[in-house]
C-alpha cells in the first residue's frame, strides 16, 4: 500500500516542541517531504530529503525517519506555525502520495 | 526565481473535459531530474496527487484516476497541460501545479502555483 497516515490534529503550547508523524510502507525506501499549508494559501515545502530545509525555512523545523515512520519536529513552536502539515513520498512505481494531513494548533 | 501559474476554466459541467495549463518560468523541463506535477485539493480536504511528467517525457498517473487523466508538456512554451475527462461534482477542487524534483531516495514539490479553483456544476 502507498498510503500515508497522519494524526488529524495536534496542539502545542507556544515555544514548546511538537512532533508530527507520517506512517506508510513507502517510507521504508524513500524519505518523506513535508509541506505547510495555511488557510487560503498554496502548500510550502519545509523539509525534504534526509533532513533538508529550503532557503527561508526556520531551523526550528527538522525531519527524521525510522522504519515506516517519518517525523516533522517543530522545536519552539511559534504562532505563525499554526497550519496544516502534509507529508509526501513515492512508491517504487514512481507514483506520488500525500499524507492525510495534520492540523497544528499553537496554544 | 521559479514561478508556476495555473490557468483554466473556473466552472465546468458534469461529463465535460477539463483542460488546465501550467505556465512556468525559472527552470527548464529539459533538465535531468526536473518534473512538473498536478495536485488537487477539494474544499476542506487533503492534498491529492494527480499526475507527473518528467524531463524525459515519462508520465505517471494516480492509480485511481489514470483512466481519466492525460498530462503533456510543451517545452518550448514552458507549459504543462492536464486534461481530465468525464468531470463530476466530486472533482470540485483547487488544482495546483508544482515543480517536482526527483532523486533516488526522495522527491519534493517546490514551488507551487497559487492554484485554481474548479467547480463542477450544471
XYZ file of N, CA and C in Angstrom:
687
model
N 0.844 -1.199 0.000
C 0.000 0.000 0.000
C 0.875 1.243 0.000
N 0.440 2.282 -0.747
C 1.209 3.515 -0.800
C 0.525 4.616 -0.005
N -0.328 4.270 0.937
C -0.995 5.271 1.751
C -0.047 5.812 2.815
N -0.265 7.099 3.173
C 0.489 7.735 4.236
C -0.510 8.264 5.269
N -0.336 7.829 6.501
C -1.290 8.159 7.556
C -0.697 9.151 8.541
N -1.457 10.194 8.830
C -1.056 11.205 9.810
C -2.152 11.377 10.856
N -1.775 11.804 12.049
C -2.763 12.168 13.061
C -3.538 13.390 12.570
N -4.846 13.412 12.752
C -5.643 14.535 12.221
C -5.280 15.891 12.826
N -4.961 15.897 14.117
C -4.722 17.184 14.762
C -3.797 17.026 15.958
N -2.965 18.025 16.184
C -2.125 18.091 17.381
C -2.107 19.545 17.841
N -1.843 19.716 19.132
C -1.715 21.070 19.644
C -0.408 21.192 20.415
N 0.101 22.411 20.472
C 1.371 22.662 21.151
C 1.314 24.039 21.797
N 1.872 24.135 22.984
C 1.953 25.433 23.645
C 3.023 26.281 22.968
N 2.800 27.559 22.947
C 3.755 28.483 22.350
C 5.147 28.268 22.935
N 6.128 28.075 22.044
C 7.506 27.897 22.481
C 7.898 26.467 22.799
N 6.929 25.571 22.807
C 7.223 24.167 23.078
C 7.479 23.395 21.783
N 7.750 22.107 21.928
C 8.106 21.246 20.794
C 6.955 20.319 20.435
N 6.730 20.163 19.138
C 5.698 19.255 18.655
C 6.272 18.371 17.559
N 5.880 17.103 17.583
C 6.300 16.156 16.547
C 5.074 15.678 15.792
N 5.163 15.738 14.476
C 4.091 15.281 13.587
C 4.602 14.039 12.878
N 3.813 12.967 12.904
C 4.285 11.726 12.309
C 3.497 11.355 11.061
N 4.135 10.534 10.250
C 3.596 10.093 8.968
C 4.006 8.633 8.813
N 3.033 7.751 8.646
C 3.333 6.325 8.566
C 2.923 5.753 7.221
N 3.789 4.916 6.669
C 3.466 4.258 5.419
C 4.603 3.365 4.964
N 4.246 2.321 4.225
C 5.257 1.354 3.786
C 6.324 1.979 2.892
N 5.935 2.945 2.069
C 6.895 3.550 1.134
C 8.021 4.265 1.871
N 7.785 4.628 3.133
C 8.799 5.364 3.890
C 9.968 4.471 4.301
N 9.823 3.184 4.115
C 10.964 2.284 4.377
C 12.021 2.442 3.290
N 11.601 2.953 2.125
C 12.523 3.054 0.994
C 12.815 4.492 0.575
N 11.894 5.406 0.880
C 12.029 6.786 0.424
C 11.807 7.765 1.576
N 12.597 8.829 1.563
C 12.401 9.886 2.546
C 11.111 10.646 2.244
N 10.499 11.150 3.290
C 9.331 12.000 3.116
C 9.748 13.440 2.865
N 8.886 14.169 2.200
C 8.988 15.618 2.189
C 7.766 16.146 2.936
N 7.891 17.341 3.481
C 6.855 17.918 4.325
C 6.441 19.295 3.826
N 5.146 19.584 3.945
C 4.571 20.819 3.425
C 3.704 21.476 4.496
N 3.823 22.793 4.572
C 2.996 23.599 5.460
C 1.963 24.320 4.598
N 0.708 24.283 5.015
C -0.320 24.984 4.274
C -1.182 25.795 5.230
N -1.202 27.089 5.006
C -2.057 27.988 5.783
C -3.346 28.242 5.013
N -4.413 28.605 5.714
C -5.724 28.771 5.050
C -5.659 29.700 3.847
N -6.209 29.229 2.751
C -6.284 30.030 1.545
C -4.986 30.165 0.773
N -3.953 29.423 1.201
C -2.658 29.530 0.537
C -2.224 28.188 -0.041
N -1.307 28.250 -0.988
C -0.723 27.037 -1.535
C 0.238 26.414 -0.517
N 0.455 25.119 -0.602
C 1.434 24.475 0.286
C 2.835 25.035 0.055
N 3.632 24.964 1.111
C 5.020 25.404 1.071
C 5.896 24.259 1.585
N 6.948 23.951 0.842
C 7.890 22.910 1.256
C 8.675 23.369 2.479
N 8.731 22.521 3.525
C 9.511 22.881 4.711
C 10.676 21.922 4.967
N 10.527 20.652 4.561
C 11.590 19.660 4.755
C 11.596 18.714 3.561
N 12.808 18.366 3.091
C 12.914 17.375 2.021
C 14.181 16.550 2.219
N 14.191 15.373 1.626
C 15.348 14.502 1.762
C 15.518 14.017 3.184
N 16.759 13.715 3.549
C 17.025 13.166 4.880
C 16.617 14.164 5.964
N 17.002 15.412 5.803
C 16.615 16.480 6.729
C 17.131 17.803 6.177
N 16.561 18.239 5.079
C 16.989 19.467 4.409
C 15.883 20.509 4.444
N 16.285 21.743 4.725
C 15.346 22.854 4.731
C 15.596 23.770 3.541
N 14.523 24.112 2.812
C 14.716 25.099 1.737
C 15.125 26.436 2.335
N 15.688 27.272 1.480
C 16.048 28.613 1.899
C 14.818 29.340 2.437
N 14.987 29.994 3.579
C 13.903 30.763 4.159
C 13.079 30.031 5.196
N 13.272 28.719 5.315
C 12.542 27.950 6.330
C 13.351 27.981 7.631
N 12.724 28.378 8.735
C 13.460 28.484 10.003
C 14.038 27.149 10.463
N 15.136 27.209 11.198
C 15.794 25.974 11.625
C 15.061 25.296 12.778
N 13.945 25.822 13.215
C 13.140 25.121 14.223
C 12.382 23.943 13.589
N 12.383 23.873 12.256
C 11.773 22.748 11.544
C 12.859 21.716 11.244
N 12.592 20.456 11.593
C 13.537 19.389 11.293
C 12.773 18.112 10.973
N 13.456 17.220 10.257
C 12.835 15.973 9.863
C 13.671 14.778 10.272
N 13.005 13.645 10.439
C 13.702 12.398 10.759
C 12.868 11.239 10.242
N 13.490 10.068 10.263
C 12.802 8.894 9.739
C 13.300 7.637 10.425
N 12.401 6.690 10.665
C 12.757 5.397 11.250
C 11.735 4.362 10.803
N 12.234 3.322 10.120
C 11.330 2.290 9.648
C 10.280 2.852 8.710
N 9.033 2.634 9.050
C 7.941 3.097 8.188
C 7.350 4.417 8.654
N 8.080 5.139 9.502
C 7.568 6.389 10.060
C 8.530 7.553 9.819
N 7.980 8.622 9.278
C 8.715 9.870 9.135
C 8.124 10.886 10.109
N 8.970 11.774 10.590
C 8.527 12.764 11.567
C 8.991 14.154 11.189
N 8.143 15.113 11.450
C 8.479 16.531 11.341
C 8.401 17.114 12.746
N 9.480 17.728 13.192
C 9.519 18.310 14.529
C 9.642 19.824 14.438
N 8.825 20.503 15.203
C 8.927 21.954 15.328
C 9.396 22.233 16.757
N 10.609 22.728 16.876
C 11.206 22.987 18.192
C 11.071 24.469 18.526
N 10.270 24.768 19.540
C 9.999 26.165 19.861
C 8.938 26.725 18.927
N 7.753 26.118 18.942
C 6.692 26.496 18.009
C 6.278 27.957 18.198
N 6.062 28.606 17.069
C 5.620 29.996 17.054
C 4.177 30.083 16.573
N 3.543 31.200 16.844
C 2.143 31.361 16.457
C 1.972 31.189 14.945
N 2.970 31.622 14.189
C 2.876 31.544 12.727
C 3.034 30.124 12.192
N 3.352 29.173 13.077
C 3.475 27.775 12.644
C 2.125 27.063 12.633
N 1.093 27.734 13.130
C -0.242 27.131 13.114
C -0.688 26.970 11.655
N -0.937 25.735 11.261
C -1.210 25.423 9.856
C -1.531 23.940 9.733
N -1.870 23.538 8.514
C -1.966 22.124 8.171
C -0.621 21.671 7.620
N -0.236 20.451 7.984
C 1.029 19.904 7.513
C 0.771 18.575 6.812
N 1.405 18.403 5.651
C 1.255 17.184 4.860
C 2.616 16.576 4.578
N 2.677 15.249 4.670
C 3.875 14.546 4.233
C 3.633 14.017 2.811
N 4.720 13.672 2.160
C 4.657 13.129 0.798
C 5.769 12.121 0.617
N 5.491 11.100 -0.146
C 6.527 10.161 -0.544
C 6.117 9.565 -1.887
N 6.894 8.615 -2.327
C 6.603 7.968 -3.588
C 6.719 6.472 -3.393
N 6.134 5.713 -4.337
C 6.316 4.278 -4.266
C 7.305 3.828 -5.338
N 7.546 2.551 -5.415
C 8.562 2.025 -6.326
C 8.173 2.186 -7.789
N 6.906 2.434 -8.056
C 6.441 2.638 -9.432
C 6.540 4.091 -9.867
N 6.953 4.951 -8.955
C 7.073 6.367 -9.281
C 5.842 7.173 -8.972
N 4.832 6.532 -8.429
C 3.618 7.251 -8.069
C 3.800 7.981 -6.751
N 3.222 9.166 -6.701
C 3.338 10.000 -5.511
C 2.127 9.804 -4.609
N 2.324 10.074 -3.339
C 1.198 10.035 -2.411
C 1.406 11.091 -1.333
N 0.339 11.728 -0.956
C 0.356 12.674 0.157
C -0.306 12.061 1.366
N 0.143 12.491 2.527
C -0.464 12.053 3.756
C -1.836 12.663 3.948
N -2.504 12.198 4.984
C -3.870 12.631 5.279
C -3.937 14.015 5.911
N -2.792 14.530 6.334
C -2.739 15.885 6.858
C -2.908 15.966 8.362
N -2.175 16.890 8.977
C -2.265 17.153 10.418
C -2.467 18.640 10.633
N -3.494 18.964 11.397
C -3.730 20.368 11.747
C -3.004 20.674 13.046
N -2.098 21.619 12.995
C -1.329 22.014 14.175
C -1.895 23.311 14.752
N -2.277 23.247 16.016
C -2.773 24.422 16.721
C -1.742 24.851 17.754
N -1.385 26.123 17.743
C -0.429 26.663 18.720
C -1.221 27.412 19.788
N -1.120 26.918 21.002
C -1.919 27.467 22.113
C -1.223 28.629 22.797
N 14.297 33.190 -10.312
C 13.132 32.903 -9.482
C 12.191 31.960 -10.240
N 11.822 30.890 -9.574
C 10.935 29.902 -10.182
C 9.491 30.250 -9.843
N 8.662 30.322 -10.854
C 7.233 30.558 -10.630
C 6.424 29.628 -11.517
N 5.229 29.294 -11.049
C 4.280 28.498 -11.812
C 2.904 29.146 -11.646
N 2.117 29.065 -12.706
C 0.780 29.651 -12.660
C -0.178 28.737 -13.400
N -1.285 28.413 -12.746
C -2.313 27.565 -13.337
C -3.356 28.430 -14.030
N -3.888 27.926 -15.115
C -4.975 28.620 -15.798
C -5.943 27.595 -16.367
N -7.204 28.014 -16.457
C -8.231 27.122 -16.974
C -9.595 27.611 -16.536
N -10.626 26.894 -16.882
C -11.986 27.337 -16.556
C -12.274 27.219 -15.070
N -13.041 28.154 -14.559
C -13.440 28.107 -13.154
C -14.653 27.204 -12.954
N -15.414 27.010 -14.022
C -16.656 26.230 -13.941
C -16.746 25.290 -15.130
N -17.001 24.038 -14.835
C -17.257 23.056 -15.895
C -18.521 22.294 -15.545
N -19.164 21.761 -16.573
C -20.391 20.993 -16.361
C -20.054 19.513 -16.193
N -20.889 18.789 -15.488
C -20.684 17.340 -15.386
C -20.586 16.705 -16.761
N -19.730 15.722 -16.880
C -19.382 14.936 -18.070
C -18.418 15.675 -19.010
N -18.196 16.961 -18.806
C -17.267 17.685 -19.675
C -15.823 17.312 -19.370
N -14.931 17.716 -20.277
C -13.495 17.513 -20.094
C -12.856 18.807 -19.614
N -12.063 18.710 -18.568
C -11.335 19.840 -18.016
C -9.941 19.888 -18.611
N -9.543 21.076 -19.051
C -8.168 21.277 -19.522
C -7.530 22.401 -18.718
N -6.449 22.080 -18.045
C -5.712 23.048 -17.245
C -4.301 23.206 -17.798
N -3.820 24.425 -17.759
C -2.462 24.719 -18.230
C -1.629 25.284 -17.090
N -0.424 24.771 -16.967
C 0.552 25.278 -16.002
C 1.652 25.967 -16.802
N 1.797 27.261 -16.612
C 2.849 28.021 -17.277
C 3.915 28.362 -16.245
N 5.155 27.995 -16.551
C 6.202 28.157 -15.553
C 7.384 28.939 -16.114
N 8.197 29.418 -15.210
C 9.421 30.130 -15.585
C 10.472 29.893 -14.523
N 11.719 30.107 -14.900
C 12.820 29.982 -13.951
C 13.492 28.620 -13.939
N 12.993 27.674 -14.721
C 13.650 26.385 -14.845
C 13.247 25.776 -16.187
N 13.998 24.749 -16.582
C 13.713 24.074 -17.841
C 13.270 22.649 -17.577
N 12.216 22.255 -18.237
C 11.721 20.897 -18.105
C 12.542 19.930 -18.949
N 13.595 20.443 -19.557
C 14.534 19.597 -20.291
C 15.693 19.158 -19.412
N 15.814 19.740 -18.231
C 16.921 19.439 -17.325
C 16.658 18.136 -16.588
N 17.659 17.266 -16.576
C 17.527 15.983 -15.907
C 17.105 16.154 -14.445
N 16.101 15.395 -14.036
C 15.610 15.466 -12.662
C 14.437 16.399 -12.467
N 14.168 17.227 -13.478
C 13.064 18.176 -13.349
C 11.747 17.547 -13.806
N 10.715 17.842 -13.070
C 9.384 17.339 -13.376
C 8.362 18.416 -13.001
N 7.163 18.258 -13.496
C 6.034 19.075 -13.063
C 4.883 18.143 -12.716
N 4.256 18.423 -11.592
C 3.132 17.617 -11.126
C 1.868 18.453 -11.027
N 0.755 17.745 -11.045
C -0.538 18.337 -10.723
C -1.056 17.686 -9.440
N -1.582 18.533 -8.569
C -2.118 18.110 -7.284
C -3.434 18.853 -7.086
N -4.428 18.194 -6.517
C -5.663 18.898 -6.256
C -6.060 18.786 -4.787
N -6.979 19.670 -4.386
C -7.427 19.708 -3.003
C -8.896 20.122 -2.961
N -9.792 19.165 -2.724
C -11.210 19.534 -2.549
C -11.351 20.437 -1.329
N -12.366 21.276 -1.320
C -12.549 22.196 -0.194
C -12.544 21.470 1.148
N -11.685 21.901 2.054
C -11.619 21.323 3.393
C -10.996 19.945 3.477
N -10.425 19.467 2.369
C -9.875 18.111 2.375
C -8.374 18.120 2.101
N -7.812 16.921 2.042
C -6.361 16.775 1.918
C -5.891 16.935 0.472
N -4.597 17.076 0.326
C -3.975 17.118 -0.991
C -4.061 15.755 -1.653
N -4.255 15.749 -2.957
C -4.301 14.506 -3.723
C -3.444 14.687 -4.972
N -2.406 13.861 -5.103
C -1.559 13.906 -6.289
C -2.299 13.318 -7.472
N -2.152 13.965 -8.638
C -2.852 13.528 -9.838
C -1.912 12.945 -10.893
N -0.884 13.698 -11.245
C -0.038 13.275 -12.366
C 1.296 14.001 -12.310
N 2.276 13.394 -12.975
C 3.630 13.951 -13.054
C 4.191 13.679 -14.433
N 4.900 14.667 -14.971
C 5.622 14.476 -16.225
C 7.056 14.888 -15.981
N 7.999 14.089 -16.503
C 9.399 14.402 -16.241
C 10.122 14.912 -17.477
N 11.387 15.239 -17.279
C 12.206 15.845 -18.318
C 12.337 14.956 -19.554
N 12.185 13.647 -19.346
C 12.329 12.682 -20.424
C 10.974 12.313 -21.031
N 9.952 13.067 -20.684
C 8.577 12.866 -21.163
C 7.941 11.586 -20.620
N 8.487 11.035 -19.553
C 7.808 9.939 -18.865
C 6.654 10.518 -18.060
N 5.585 9.765 -18.006
C 4.365 10.252 -17.354
C 3.895 9.246 -16.307
N 3.412 9.777 -15.198
C 2.916 8.952 -14.107
C 1.561 9.501 -13.683
N 0.658 8.592 -13.365
C -0.707 8.986 -13.025
C -1.178 8.334 -11.738
N -2.058 9.051 -11.051
C -2.734 8.476 -9.907
C -3.451 7.201 -10.339
N -3.250 6.135 -9.585
C -3.855 4.853 -9.939
C -5.370 4.961 -10.038
N -5.965 5.721 -9.137
C -7.431 5.784 -9.090
C -8.021 6.653 -10.197
N -7.207 7.510 -10.813
C -7.728 8.443 -11.821
C -7.083 8.282 -13.186
N -6.212 7.305 -13.344
C -5.397 7.249 -14.559
C -6.205 7.116 -15.835
N -7.393 6.508 -15.764
C -8.173 6.361 -16.990
C -8.764 7.697 -17.456
N -8.762 8.680 -16.600
C -9.373 9.973 -16.929
C -8.348 11.088 -17.193
N -7.088 10.824 -16.912
C -6.072 11.877 -16.949
C -5.118 11.731 -18.121
N -4.708 12.887 -18.651
C -3.619 12.939 -19.617
C -2.767 14.158 -19.291
N -1.467 13.958 -19.176
C -0.545 15.056 -18.923
C 0.405 15.163 -20.108
N 0.724 16.387 -20.493
C 1.633 16.608 -21.620
C 2.421 17.882 -21.368
N 3.506 18.047 -22.124
C 4.311 19.245 -21.968
C 4.664 19.846 -23.299
N 4.856 21.151 -23.289
C 5.365 21.891 -24.443
C 6.589 22.641 -23.924
N 7.747 22.040 -24.107
C 8.967 22.594 -23.544
C 9.274 23.982 -24.101
N 8.951 24.201 -25.375
C 9.247 25.494 -25.997
C 8.424 26.625 -25.395
N 7.234 26.269 -24.892
C 6.358 27.278 -24.289
C 6.449 27.291 -22.768
N 7.232 26.389 -22.199
C 7.291 26.231 -20.745
C 5.887 26.009 -20.161
N 5.207 25.057 -20.730
C 3.857 24.745 -20.278
C 3.656 23.239 -20.094
N 2.818 22.914 -19.107
C 2.376 21.542 -18.892
C 0.845 21.579 -18.863
N 0.237 20.662 -19.588
C -1.217 20.636 -19.700
C -1.760 19.348 -19.091
N -2.820 19.490 -18.326
C -3.514 18.339 -17.750
C -4.938 18.327 -18.266
N -5.378 17.198 -18.784
C -6.784 17.042 -19.131
C -7.399 15.960 -18.257
N -8.623 16.198 -17.838
C -9.370 15.253 -17.025
C -10.756 15.111 -17.646
N -11.081 13.896 -18.038
C -12.337 13.664 -18.726
C -13.459 13.340 -17.741
N -14.684 13.423 -18.260
C -15.860 12.996 -17.519
C -15.929 13.610 -16.121
N -15.872 14.915 -16.067
C -15.866 15.620 -14.787
C -17.172 15.400 -14.024
N -17.033 15.357 -12.703
C -18.145 15.101 -11.791
C -18.086 16.125 -10.663
N -19.195 16.406 -10.013
C -19.145 17.366 -8.896
C -18.110 17.025 -7.836
N -17.789 15.747 -7.629
C -16.775 15.390 -6.628
C -15.375 15.831 -7.044
N -15.224 16.227 -8.297
C -13.925 16.722 -8.789
C -13.749 18.216 -8.489
N -14.737 18.830 -7.876
C -14.609 20.223 -7.464
C -13.444 20.357 -6.495
N -12.489 21.207 -6.824
C -11.263 21.304 -6.023
C -10.429 22.478 -6.503
N -9.440 22.826 -5.703
C -8.377 23.708 -6.163
C -7.298 22.827 -6.773
N -6.910 23.171 -7.987
C -5.911 22.401 -8.716
C -4.604 23.179 -8.735
N -3.555 22.526 -8.286
C -2.227 23.140 -8.231
C -1.270 22.436 -9.186
N -0.353 23.197 -9.741
C 0.809 22.574 -10.360
C 2.032 22.936 -9.527
N 3.029 22.092 -9.555
C 4.221 22.293 -8.741
C 5.434 21.708 -9.450
N 6.540 22.402 -9.381
C 7.780 21.809 -9.850
C 8.132 20.670 -8.914
N 8.527 19.561 -9.501
C 8.855 18.375 -8.716
C 10.276 17.970 -9.041
N 11.068 17.808 -8.008
C 12.452 17.373 -8.171
C 12.556 15.938 -7.680
N 13.109 15.074 -8.501
C 13.187 13.657 -8.133
C 14.631 13.222 -7.938
N 14.822 12.369 -6.959
C 16.122 11.779 -6.699
C 15.956 10.300 -6.468
N 17.024 9.631 -6.138
C 16.945 8.185 -5.961
C 16.222 7.791 -4.678
N 16.293 8.633 -3.648
C 15.669 8.274 -2.376
C 14.653 9.292 -1.900
N 14.400 10.304 -2.686
C 13.435 11.320 -2.251
C 12.968 12.142 -3.431
N 11.899 12.848 -3.236
C 11.464 13.851 -4.205
C 10.684 14.916 -3.441
N 10.552 16.068 -4.076
C 9.841 17.137 -3.390
C 9.189 18.069 -4.392
N 8.164 18.771 -3.900
C 7.369 19.692 -4.709
C 7.690 21.118 -4.239
N 8.334 21.887 -5.118
C 8.721 23.242 -4.740
C 9.201 24.021 -5.937
N 8.624 25.185 -6.215
C 7.476 25.762 -5.522
C 6.161 25.276 -6.126
N 5.087 25.809 -5.587
C 3.743 25.520 -6.077
C 3.169 26.773 -6.730
N 2.257 26.543 -7.654
C 1.492 27.661 -8.172
C 0.466 28.095 -7.130
N -0.231 29.167 -7.402
C -1.219 29.688 -6.465
C -2.476 28.841 -6.424
N -2.678 28.011 -7.436
C -3.854 27.156 -7.505
C -5.006 27.831 -8.239
N -5.849 26.994 -8.814
C -7.039 27.486 -9.489
C -8.240 26.648 -9.053
N -9.288 27.309 -8.609
C -10.475 26.599 -8.142
C -11.347 26.219 -9.335
N -11.645 24.944 -9.434
C -12.520 24.437 -10.480
C -13.778 23.873 -9.823
N -14.916 24.395 -10.219
C -16.201 23.935 -9.702
C -16.919 23.160 -10.798
N -17.429 22.002 -10.440
C -18.158 21.181 -11.390
C -19.639 21.231 -11.019
N -20.414 21.839 -11.878
C -21.833 22.023 -11.588
C -22.586 22.290 -12.879
N -23.800 21.813 -12.909
C -24.645 22.067 -14.081
C -25.359 23.409 -13.955
